[in-house]
mmCIF file of C-alpha atoms in Angstrom:
data_model
loop_
_atom_site.group_PDB
_atom_site.id
_atom_site.type_symbol
_atom_site.label_atom_id
_atom_site.label_comp_id
_atom_site.label_asym_id
_atom_site.label_seq_id
_atom_site.Cartn_x
_atom_site.Cartn_y
_atom_site.Cartn_z
ATOM 1 C CA GLY A 1 -9.392 -6.231 -15.280
ATOM 2 C CA ILE A 2 -10.358 -3.119 -13.381
ATOM 3 C CA VAL A 3 -9.668 -4.862 -10.059
ATOM 4 C CA SER A 4 -6.176 -5.607 -11.367
ATOM 5 C CA LEU A 5 -5.590 -1.979 -12.358
ATOM 6 C CA ILE A 6 -6.907 -0.565 -9.117
ATOM 7 C CA SER A 7 -4.980 -3.162 -7.092
ATOM 8 C CA LEU A 8 -1.764 -2.035 -8.784
ATOM 9 C CA ALA A 9 -2.515 1.573 -7.878
ATOM 10 C CA VAL A 10 -3.377 0.660 -4.281
ATOM 11 C CA LEU A 11 -0.243 -1.502 -3.976
ATOM 12 C CA SER A 12 1.980 1.233 -5.346
ATOM 13 C CA TYR A 13 0.524 3.799 -2.940
ATOM 14 C CA GLU A 14 0.719 1.395 0.006
ATOM 15 C CA ARG A 15 4.310 0.538 -0.866
ATOM 16 C CA TYR A 16 5.159 4.238 -1.028
ATOM 17 C CA CYS A 17 3.511 4.877 2.376
ATOM 18 C CA THR A 18 5.227 1.867 3.960
ATOM 19 C CA MET A 19 8.677 2.677 2.594
ATOM 20 C CA THR A 20 8.549 6.390 3.408
ATOM 21 C CA GLY A 21 6.758 6.069 6.760
ATOM 22 C CA THR A 22 8.609 6.947 9.919
ATOM 23 C CA THR A 23 7.343 3.892 11.809
ATOM 24 C CA GLU A 24 8.116 0.265 11.120
ATOM 25 C CA ALA A 25 5.534 -1.765 9.249
ATOM 26 C CA ASP A 26 3.316 -3.905 11.485
ATOM 27 C CA THR A 27 3.190 -7.318 9.807
ATOM 28 C CA THR A 28 0.565 -8.611 12.252
ATOM 29 C CA ASN A 29 -2.036 -5.916 11.470
ATOM 30 C CA TYR A 30 -3.971 -6.724 8.318
ATOM 31 C CA ARG A 31 -6.358 -3.745 8.525
ATOM 32 C CA LYS A 32 -4.558 -1.799 5.754
ATOM 33 C CA THR A 33 -4.396 -4.926 3.610
ATOM 34 C CA TRP A 34 -8.114 -5.627 3.917
ATOM 35 C CA THR A 35 -8.921 -1.953 3.399
ATOM 36 C CA GLY A 36 -6.923 -1.992 0.148
ATOM 37 C CA ILE A 37 -8.650 -5.157 -1.047
ATOM 38 C CA VAL A 38 -12.127 -3.869 -0.200
ATOM 39 C CA LEU A 39 -11.330 -0.496 -1.772
ATOM 40 C CA SER A 40 -10.093 -2.153 -4.993
ATOM 41 C CA TRP A 41 -13.162 -4.364 -5.348
ATOM 42 C CA THR A 42 -15.641 -1.642 -4.375
ATOM 43 C CA TYR A 43 -14.137 0.892 -6.792
ATOM 44 C CA SER A 44 -14.171 -1.743 -9.529
ATOM 45 C CA LEU A 45 -17.778 -2.658 -8.811
ATOM 46 C CA VAL A 46 -18.773 1.016 -8.955
ATOM 47 C CA TRP A 47 -17.281 1.268 -12.459
ATOM 48 C CA THR A 48 -18.465 -2.103 -13.817
ATOM 49 C CA ALA A 49 -22.062 -2.019 -12.575
ATOM 50 C CA PRO A 50 -23.406 0.974 -14.590
ATOM 51 C CA PRO A 51 -23.930 -1.017 -17.829
ATOM 52 C CA LEU A 52 -26.252 -3.299 -15.854
ATOM 53 C CA PHE A 53 -28.392 -0.240 -15.051
ATOM 54 C CA GLY A 54 -28.453 1.372 -18.499
ATOM 55 C CA TRP A 55 -25.280 3.452 -18.720
ATOM 56 C CA SER A 56 -23.749 1.759 -21.781
ATOM 57 C CA SER A 57 -24.061 -2.019 -22.106
ATOM 58 C CA TYR A 58 -22.128 -5.272 -22.208
ATOM 59 C CA GLY A 59 -21.782 -7.413 -25.296
ATOM 60 C CA PRO A 60 -19.505 -9.740 -27.235
ATOM 61 C CA GLU A 61 -15.968 -8.506 -27.723
ATOM 62 C CA GLY A 62 -13.709 -9.142 -30.702
ATOM 63 C CA PRO A 63 -14.626 -12.366 -32.466
ATOM 64 C CA GLY A 64 -17.415 -12.973 -29.933
ATOM 65 C CA THR A 65 -15.508 -15.267 -27.598
ATOM 66 C CA THR A 66 -15.375 -12.842 -24.663
ATOM 67 C CA CYS A 67 -17.725 -10.282 -23.169
ATOM 68 C CA SER A 68 -16.910 -6.653 -22.479
ATOM 69 C CA VAL A 69 -18.303 -3.150 -22.658
ATOM 70 C CA ASN A 70 -20.009 -2.439 -25.968
ATOM 71 C CA TRP A 71 -17.183 -0.455 -27.576
ATOM 72 C CA HIS A 72 -18.881 -0.191 -30.951
ATOM 73 C CA SER A 73 -21.986 1.768 -29.972
ATOM 74 C CA LYS A 74 -21.708 5.409 -31.028
ATOM 75 C CA ASP A 75 -24.440 6.968 -28.858
ATOM 76 C CA ALA A 76 -23.678 9.626 -26.204
ATOM 77 C CA ASN A 77 -24.691 7.287 -23.373
ATOM 78 C CA ASN A 78 -22.046 4.749 -24.383
ATOM 79 C CA ALA A 79 -19.370 7.312 -25.307
ATOM 80 C CA SER A 80 -19.648 9.055 -21.925
ATOM 81 C CA TYR A 81 -19.195 5.738 -20.128
ATOM 82 C CA ILE A 82 -16.146 4.863 -22.245
ATOM 83 C CA ILE A 83 -14.583 8.252 -21.498
ATOM 84 C CA CYS A 84 -15.223 7.827 -17.764
ATOM 85 C CA LEU A 85 -13.747 4.307 -17.831
ATOM 86 C CA PHE A 86 -10.686 5.632 -19.624
ATOM 87 C CA ILE A 87 -10.188 8.456 -17.115
ATOM 88 C CA PHE A 88 -11.137 6.735 -13.843
ATOM 89 C CA CYS A 89 -9.957 3.186 -14.573
ATOM 90 C CA LEU A 90 -6.811 3.780 -16.638
ATOM 91 C CA LEU A 91 -5.479 7.335 -16.361
ATOM 92 C CA ILE A 92 -6.026 7.862 -12.632
ATOM 93 C CA PRO A 93 -4.547 4.468 -11.616
ATOM 94 C CA PHE A 94 -1.596 5.143 -13.925
ATOM 95 C CA VAL A 95 -1.017 8.584 -12.391
ATOM 96 C CA ILE A 96 -1.169 7.068 -8.883
ATOM 97 C CA ILE A 97 1.339 4.381 -9.865
ATOM 98 C CA VAL A 98 3.771 6.848 -11.443
ATOM 99 C CA TYR A 99 3.404 9.314 -8.551
ATOM 100 C CA SER A 100 3.835 6.664 -5.841
ATOM 101 C CA TYR A 101 6.823 4.945 -7.384
ATOM 102 C CA GLY A 102 8.367 8.265 -8.397
ATOM 103 C CA LYS A 103 8.121 9.585 -4.835
ATOM 104 C CA LEU A 104 9.389 6.246 -3.509
ATOM 105 C CA LEU A 105 12.387 6.398 -5.807
ATOM 106 C CA CYS A 106 13.133 9.971 -4.681
ATOM 107 C CA ALA A 107 12.967 8.865 -1.044
ATOM 108 C CA VAL A 108 15.296 5.926 -1.701
ATOM 109 C CA ARG A 109 17.744 8.238 -3.483
ATOM 110 C CA GLN A 110 17.845 10.502 -0.451
ATOM 111 C CA VAL A 111 18.581 7.538 1.807
ATOM 112 C CA SER A 112 21.189 6.157 -0.591
ATOM 113 C CA GLY A 113 22.970 9.513 -0.469
ATOM 114 C CA ILE A 114 23.500 8.898 3.238
ATOM 115 C CA ASN A 115 24.334 5.192 2.996
ATOM 116 C CA LYS A 116 26.177 4.686 -0.299
ATOM 117 C CA GLY A 117 26.779 0.909 -0.321
ATOM 118 C CA MET A 118 23.488 -0.809 0.467
ATOM 119 C CA GLY A 119 21.355 2.179 -0.552
ATOM 120 C CA ARG A 120 22.637 2.117 -4.122
ATOM 121 C CA THR A 121 21.754 -1.556 -4.733
ATOM 122 C CA ARG A 122 18.366 -1.094 -3.054
ATOM 123 C CA GLU A 123 17.729 1.962 -5.226
ATOM 124 C CA GLN A 124 18.630 0.008 -8.357
ATOM 125 C CA ARG A 125 16.305 -2.888 -7.401
ATOM 126 C CA ILE A 126 13.433 -0.501 -6.767
ATOM 127 C CA LEU A 127 14.139 1.405 -9.971
ATOM 128 C CA ILE A 128 14.083 -1.829 -11.976
ATOM 129 C CA MET A 129 10.828 -2.887 -10.330
ATOM 130 C CA VAL A 130 9.255 0.525 -10.991
ATOM 131 C CA VAL A 131 10.292 0.510 -14.630
ATOM 132 C CA VAL A 132 9.060 -3.065 -15.136
ATOM 133 C CA MET A 133 5.745 -2.298 -13.382
ATOM 134 C CA VAL A 134 5.069 0.807 -15.468
ATOM 135 C CA ILE A 135 6.111 -0.851 -18.741
ATOM 136 C CA CYS A 136 3.966 -3.923 -18.066
ATOM 137 C CA PHE A 137 1.053 -1.720 -17.068
ATOM 138 C CA LEU A 138 1.339 0.203 -20.323
ATOM 139 C CA LEU A 139 1.969 -2.885 -22.479
ATOM 140 C CA CYS A 140 -1.073 -4.625 -21.033
ATOM 141 C CA TRP A 141 -3.585 -1.795 -20.911
ATOM 142 C CA LEU A 142 -2.640 0.889 -23.429
ATOM 143 C CA PRO A 143 -3.315 -1.250 -26.542
ATOM 144 C CA TYR A 144 -6.689 -2.297 -25.106
ATOM 145 C CA ALA A 145 -7.630 1.283 -24.233
ATOM 146 C CA THR A 146 -6.495 2.497 -27.649
ATOM 147 C CA VAL A 147 -8.544 -0.145 -29.471
ATOM 148 C CA ALA A 148 -11.568 0.659 -27.295
ATOM 149 C CA LEU A 149 -11.295 4.394 -27.974
ATOM 150 C CA ILE A 150 -10.797 3.851 -31.717
ATOM 151 C CA ALA A 151 -13.762 1.467 -31.818
ATOM 152 C CA THR A 152 -15.913 3.987 -29.929
ATOM 153 C CA PHE A 153 -14.874 7.220 -31.644
ATOM 154 C CA GLY A 154 -13.355 6.041 -34.952
ATOM 155 C CA LYS A 155 -15.017 5.077 -38.194
ATOM 156 C CA PRO A 156 -17.259 1.987 -37.963
ATOM 157 C CA GLY A 157 -15.406 -1.198 -38.893
ATOM 158 C CA LEU A 158 -11.975 0.378 -38.406
ATOM 159 C CA ILE A 159 -11.161 -2.158 -35.677
ATOM 160 C CA THR A 160 -11.847 -5.660 -36.915
ATOM 161 C CA PRO A 161 -12.636 -8.503 -34.494
ATOM 162 C CA ALA A 162 -9.292 -10.125 -35.321
ATOM 163 C CA ALA A 163 -7.398 -6.894 -34.562
ATOM 164 C CA SER A 164 -8.980 -6.634 -31.128
ATOM 165 C CA ILE A 165 -7.959 -10.118 -29.942
ATOM 166 C CA ILE A 166 -4.336 -9.403 -28.950
ATOM 167 C CA PRO A 167 -5.071 -6.193 -26.957
ATOM 168 C CA SER A 168 -7.893 -7.999 -25.168
ATOM 169 C CA ILE A 169 -5.673 -10.955 -24.263
ATOM 170 C CA LEU A 170 -2.873 -8.636 -23.088
ATOM 171 C CA ALA A 171 -5.226 -6.701 -20.823
ATOM 172 C CA LYS A 172 -6.863 -9.789 -19.381
ATOM 173 C CA SER A 173 -3.524 -11.498 -18.794
ATOM 174 C CA SER A 174 -2.130 -8.582 -16.782
ATOM 175 C CA THR A 175 -3.283 -10.262 -13.578
ATOM 176 C CA VAL A 176 -0.763 -13.020 -14.287
ATOM 177 C CA TYR A 177 2.210 -10.686 -14.739
ATOM 178 C CA ASN A 178 1.815 -8.589 -11.597
ATOM 179 C CA PRO A 179 2.461 -11.367 -9.052
ATOM 180 C CA ILE A 180 5.451 -12.538 -11.098
ATOM 181 C CA ILE A 181 6.937 -9.026 -11.041
ATOM 182 C CA TYR A 182 6.436 -8.685 -7.294
ATOM 183 C CA ILE A 183 7.807 -12.129 -6.507
ATOM 184 C CA PHE A 184 10.936 -11.897 -8.621
ATOM 185 C CA LEU A 185 11.787 -8.221 -8.133
ATOM 186 C CA ASN A 186 10.840 -7.674 -4.504
ATOM 187 C CA LYS A 187 12.866 -9.524 -1.870
ATOM 188 C CA GLN A 188 10.333 -8.628 0.826
ATOM 189 C CA VAL A 189 7.483 -10.619 -0.745
#
């Protein structure tokens, strides 16, 4: 899940850099691509490994059919990890996505002011893709993050196992939606 979130942030930033860069993209050089992949997986590993070394822990999630961070533990060790996950694995990627696509949209608007015909349709396609990306990101991850925070900081038993199933499935299925969005809304893919 975290790889998916970080990959979205890396893709949005890379797309912004490519679209606003002054030079043409080099489709034969995969260095940036591999750097993005390695960065996504390394960052994700940094944030998923701590429970293996004692900062929080992993355990059954929801009705016990999946495994995740132990959201129900109320100790400071666990709460600090949950807060860090929320900040570094949800808020920061979301800010990067919104910033990158927002700046990209501003750049496309400037270009479309010069070239009215093709620029306007390109701007609309990018705007639709940005809106869909942000909405899907929020629909997939915000319910999961909310349930996790309520389970960690709310009254015990407030989130039942049955209530946590749908947010968990939404978050874990986000990896399926992202390629679909890119394929259908981006003519360059």
